[in-house]
Amino acid sequence: MLLLDGRLVPGTGGAFETINPATEEVLGTAADAAPADMDRAIDAARRAFDETGWATDHAFRARCLRQLRDGLRRRADELRDLTIREVGAPRFLTFGAQLDAPVDDLGWFADLVESYAWERDLGRAEPMGMASHRRVRREAAGVVGAVTPWNFPHQINLAKLGPALAAGNTVVLKPAPDTPWCAAVLGEVIAEETDIPAGVVNVVTSSDHGLGAQLTRDPRVDLVSFTGSTTTGREVMASAAGTLKRVFLELGGKSAFIVLDDADLRAACSYAAFSGVAHAGQGCAITTRILVPRERYAEAAEITAGTLAKLGVGDPQDDRTICGPVISARQRERIEGYLELAVEEGGSFACGGGRPEGRDKGFWIEPTLITGLTNEARAAREEIFGPVLVLLPHDGDDDAVRIANDSPYGLSGAVHGGDVERARAVARRLRTGTVSVNGGVWYSADVPFGGYKQSGIGREMGVAGFEEYLETKAIAEGL
Ligand code: NAD
């Protein structure tokens, strides 16, 4: 069902199928919204913003966010199963970023509503000789259009809803067509288990990407918060320009995992392999270029390939699975195109390179390590979004930084080294929004996440992420 103006309703476009990527089984159908439904959703969000006290009642919003968190927690077992079946996410990830972590993070945003300094007193001054008392207020931006992808649906949907609602906005959420159920269940919990007023959140599932575009064009929407590919991000920005909307973009990446020459090569490469193919590599911030000292390239290839081969692929329902299926046949084709390209560009596979044996149903790609390429190759530069890693040699810290930064993207990165001061110095030189040093985890509600360069504009999570959803107003009183 769609959530439109506080009611759970079918889509006027009918229904569309959602598929288990591990088995190709049709799980069922989701409401298929038509443009008229999107129009109603935007209208409801506009009215809820303009005509209710939602934007100014901070205590009420904090309470509603906690209700949403608690309602989702009550359905955690059902949601875990749904996420594994609809997204193909390995079970172990649902105890973290695929479900439990983003649900818990709603509480952090509720606390922030209560502790945030909504108004700052700048005191008296006499600008140009006129005595004035100045105050600066932060206010909600208005109606937020949230457009999200399929790879971490709960994390991304909630990383938009949490701060947008905490800030006092109303929201129209348009999830990806591949994972409609993960979003529909949010609509249900909001309608059935929270006091969030009608129209404050609208959930519009649809098989039609055009509804996302509709949201970016509509003059009643004040801000578009988009997560997805860099190509679509460009379209969103161009389309939002027509009404000069604020845009917030979380886009693609091709992040580097730098192994310095004083690192424990075995530990670092094993970790790079594991983290690189978790959820079949379908994460924007995954480090997919592994940079190792040139003189130890062959050894690094052997360790990384050995770990990948051992990980293999597995049923996402199994606790031990790290690498499950990819989301769709279309995505598998795209990845296979890059595997062919890598060979044409002179690369070879230290392991993987195709579909795993014995899996006739579902969308599977073997964990793959490409060797023998330079950073100029397209397979080394472009986002593949599958369990495919590229091993590149470097000639010391400066060269590693140069290669890491030689990318149109700037989302994330990792540095492993024996001397933490030195590793930290390398981390500071990376032109990326997040960096992990020696396995440090930056993912958390209080840590801003986002991209430099073509990986995006703005930050999600943390106080910086919350403030993306605020306007700033200065009020000066004459004395
Ligand atoms: P996508 O760009 O194809 O689609 C994302 C969303 O945009 C979907 O809901 C889609 O329906 C909608 N959409 C499509 N065309 C649109 C248009 N013209 N205007 C408005 N909306 C439109 O991305 P995807 O394939 O769903 O997801 C994979 C991509 O997302 C990868 O590139 C990945 O790196 C990126 N991603 C980035 C982050 C991040 O935080 N930086 C997180 C997750 C995924």
Short mmCIF file of N, CA and C and ligand atoms in Angstrom, two decimals, residues 147-151 156 174-177 209 212-213 216 226-229 232 235-236 250-252 284 383 385 411 449, ligand 1:
data_model
loop_
_atom_site.label_atom_id
_atom_site.label_comp_id
_atom_site.label_asym_id
_atom_site.label_seq_id
_atom_site.Cartn_x
_atom_site.Cartn_y
_atom_site.Cartn_z
N VAL A 147 14.39 10.52 -2.60
CA VAL A 147 14.46 9.50 -3.65
C VAL A 147 15.62 8.57 -3.31
N THR A 148 15.32 7.26 -3.22
CA THR A 148 16.33 6.34 -2.66
C THR A 148 16.58 5.11 -3.55
N PRO A 149 17.76 4.48 -3.40
CA PRO A 149 18.10 3.27 -4.16
C PRO A 149 17.75 2.00 -3.39
N TRP A 150 18.15 0.86 -3.95
CA TRP A 150 17.73 -0.43 -3.43
C TRP A 150 18.75 -1.15 -2.57
N ASN A 151 19.99 -0.64 -2.51
CA ASN A 151 21.05 -1.49 -1.94
C ASN A 151 21.04 -1.59 -0.42
N ILE A 156 19.04 3.85 4.03
CA ILE A 156 18.95 5.10 3.27
C ILE A 156 17.59 5.78 3.47
N LYS A 174 10.16 8.37 -2.25
CA LYS A 174 10.01 7.57 -3.48
C LYS A 174 11.16 6.57 -3.49
N PRO A 175 10.89 5.31 -3.09
CA PRO A 175 11.96 4.31 -3.03
C PRO A 175 12.23 3.71 -4.41
N ALA A 176 13.28 2.89 -4.50
CA ALA A 176 13.62 2.23 -5.77
C ALA A 176 12.60 1.15 -6.09
N PRO A 177 12.34 0.93 -7.39
CA PRO A 177 11.37 -0.10 -7.78
C PRO A 177 11.78 -1.52 -7.38
N HIS A 209 10.38 5.05 -12.76
CA HIS A 209 11.40 6.01 -12.30
C HIS A 209 10.93 7.45 -12.49
N GLY A 212 10.13 9.74 -9.63
CA GLY A 212 11.25 10.42 -8.96
C GLY A 212 11.50 11.77 -9.64
N ALA A 213 11.49 11.73 -10.96
CA ALA A 213 11.73 12.95 -11.73
C ALA A 213 10.61 13.98 -11.46
N THR A 216 11.29 15.88 -8.41
CA THR A 216 12.38 16.87 -8.50
C THR A 216 11.94 18.15 -9.24
N PHE A 226 18.53 13.05 -2.49
CA PHE A 226 18.64 11.93 -3.42
C PHE A 226 19.84 11.05 -3.09
N THR A 227 19.65 9.75 -3.10
CA THR A 227 20.76 8.80 -3.07
C THR A 227 20.61 7.87 -4.25
N GLY A 228 21.70 7.71 -5.00
CA GLY A 228 21.65 6.84 -6.17
C GLY A 228 22.91 7.04 -6.99
N SER A 229 22.82 6.72 -8.25
CA SER A 229 24.02 6.77 -9.09
C SER A 229 24.36 8.22 -9.46
N THR A 232 22.21 9.50 -12.44
CA THR A 232 20.87 9.99 -12.07
C THR A 232 20.98 11.27 -11.24
N GLU A 235 20.94 14.20 -13.37
CA GLU A 235 19.59 14.50 -13.89
C GLU A 235 18.75 15.19 -12.80
N VAL A 236 18.90 14.72 -11.57
CA VAL A 236 18.15 15.31 -10.46
C VAL A 236 18.52 16.78 -10.30
N GLU A 250 23.72 12.03 -2.57
CA GLU A 250 24.66 10.99 -2.14
C GLU A 250 24.82 10.04 -3.32
N LEU A 251 26.00 10.04 -3.94
CA LEU A 251 26.13 9.34 -5.22
C LEU A 251 27.13 8.20 -5.17
N GLY A 252 27.71 7.89 -6.29
CA GLY A 252 28.54 6.68 -6.40
C GLY A 252 29.95 6.86 -5.86
N CYS A 284 27.88 1.91 -1.87
CA CYS A 284 28.55 3.03 -2.52
C CYS A 284 29.91 3.31 -1.91
N GLU A 383 32.42 2.79 -11.37
CA GLU A 383 31.76 2.03 -10.30
C GLU A 383 31.11 0.78 -10.91
N PHE A 385 29.74 -1.84 -8.88
CA PHE A 385 28.60 -2.16 -7.99
C PHE A 385 28.29 -3.66 -7.98
N LEU A 411 34.17 9.39 -2.30
CA LEU A 411 33.21 9.05 -1.25
C LEU A 411 33.90 8.54 0.02
N PHE A 449 28.34 11.67 6.76
CA PHE A 449 28.76 10.80 5.66
C PHE A 449 28.39 11.47 4.35
P1 NAD B 1 19.62 4.93 -9.53
O1 NAD B 1 20.32 6.23 -9.63
O2 NAD B 1 19.35 4.16 -10.75
O3 NAD B 1 18.19 5.11 -8.81
C1 NAD B 1 18.06 5.70 -7.55
C2 NAD B 1 16.64 6.22 -7.39
O4 NAD B 1 16.41 7.28 -8.32
C3 NAD B 1 15.54 5.19 -7.64
O5 NAD B 1 14.51 5.40 -6.69
C4 NAD B 1 15.05 5.56 -9.05
O6 NAD B 1 13.71 5.18 -9.28
C5 NAD B 1 15.17 7.06 -9.03
N1 NAD B 1 15.32 7.71 -10.34
C6 NAD B 1 15.72 7.17 -11.51
N2 NAD B 1 15.76 8.12 -12.46
C7 NAD B 1 15.41 9.28 -11.88
C8 NAD B 1 15.30 10.62 -12.34
N3 NAD B 1 15.58 10.97 -13.59
N4 NAD B 1 14.94 11.58 -11.46
C9 NAD B 1 14.69 11.27 -10.16
N5 NAD B 1 14.76 10.02 -9.68
C10 NAD B 1 15.13 9.03 -10.52
O7 NAD B 1 20.49 4.09 -8.48
P2 NAD B 1 20.28 2.57 -8.05
O8 NAD B 1 20.68 1.68 -9.17
O9 NAD B 1 18.93 2.41 -7.43
O10 NAD B 1 21.37 2.46 -6.87
C11 NAD B 1 22.72 2.22 -7.09
C12 NAD B 1 23.52 3.52 -7.07
O11 NAD B 1 23.29 4.24 -5.86
C13 NAD B 1 25.02 3.31 -7.11
O12 NAD B 1 25.60 4.19 -8.03
C14 NAD B 1 25.48 3.65 -5.70
O13 NAD B 1 26.81 4.07 -5.59
C15 NAD B 1 24.52 4.70 -5.32
N6 NAD B 1 24.42 4.80 -3.87
C16 NAD B 1 25.00 5.88 -3.24
C17 NAD B 1 24.94 5.98 -1.87
C18 NAD B 1 25.58 7.14 -1.15
O14 NAD B 1 25.19 7.39 -0.02
N7 NAD B 1 26.51 7.86 -1.73
C19 NAD B 1 24.31 5.00 -1.13
C20 NAD B 1 23.75 3.91 -1.79
C21 NAD B 1 23.81 3.83 -3.17
#
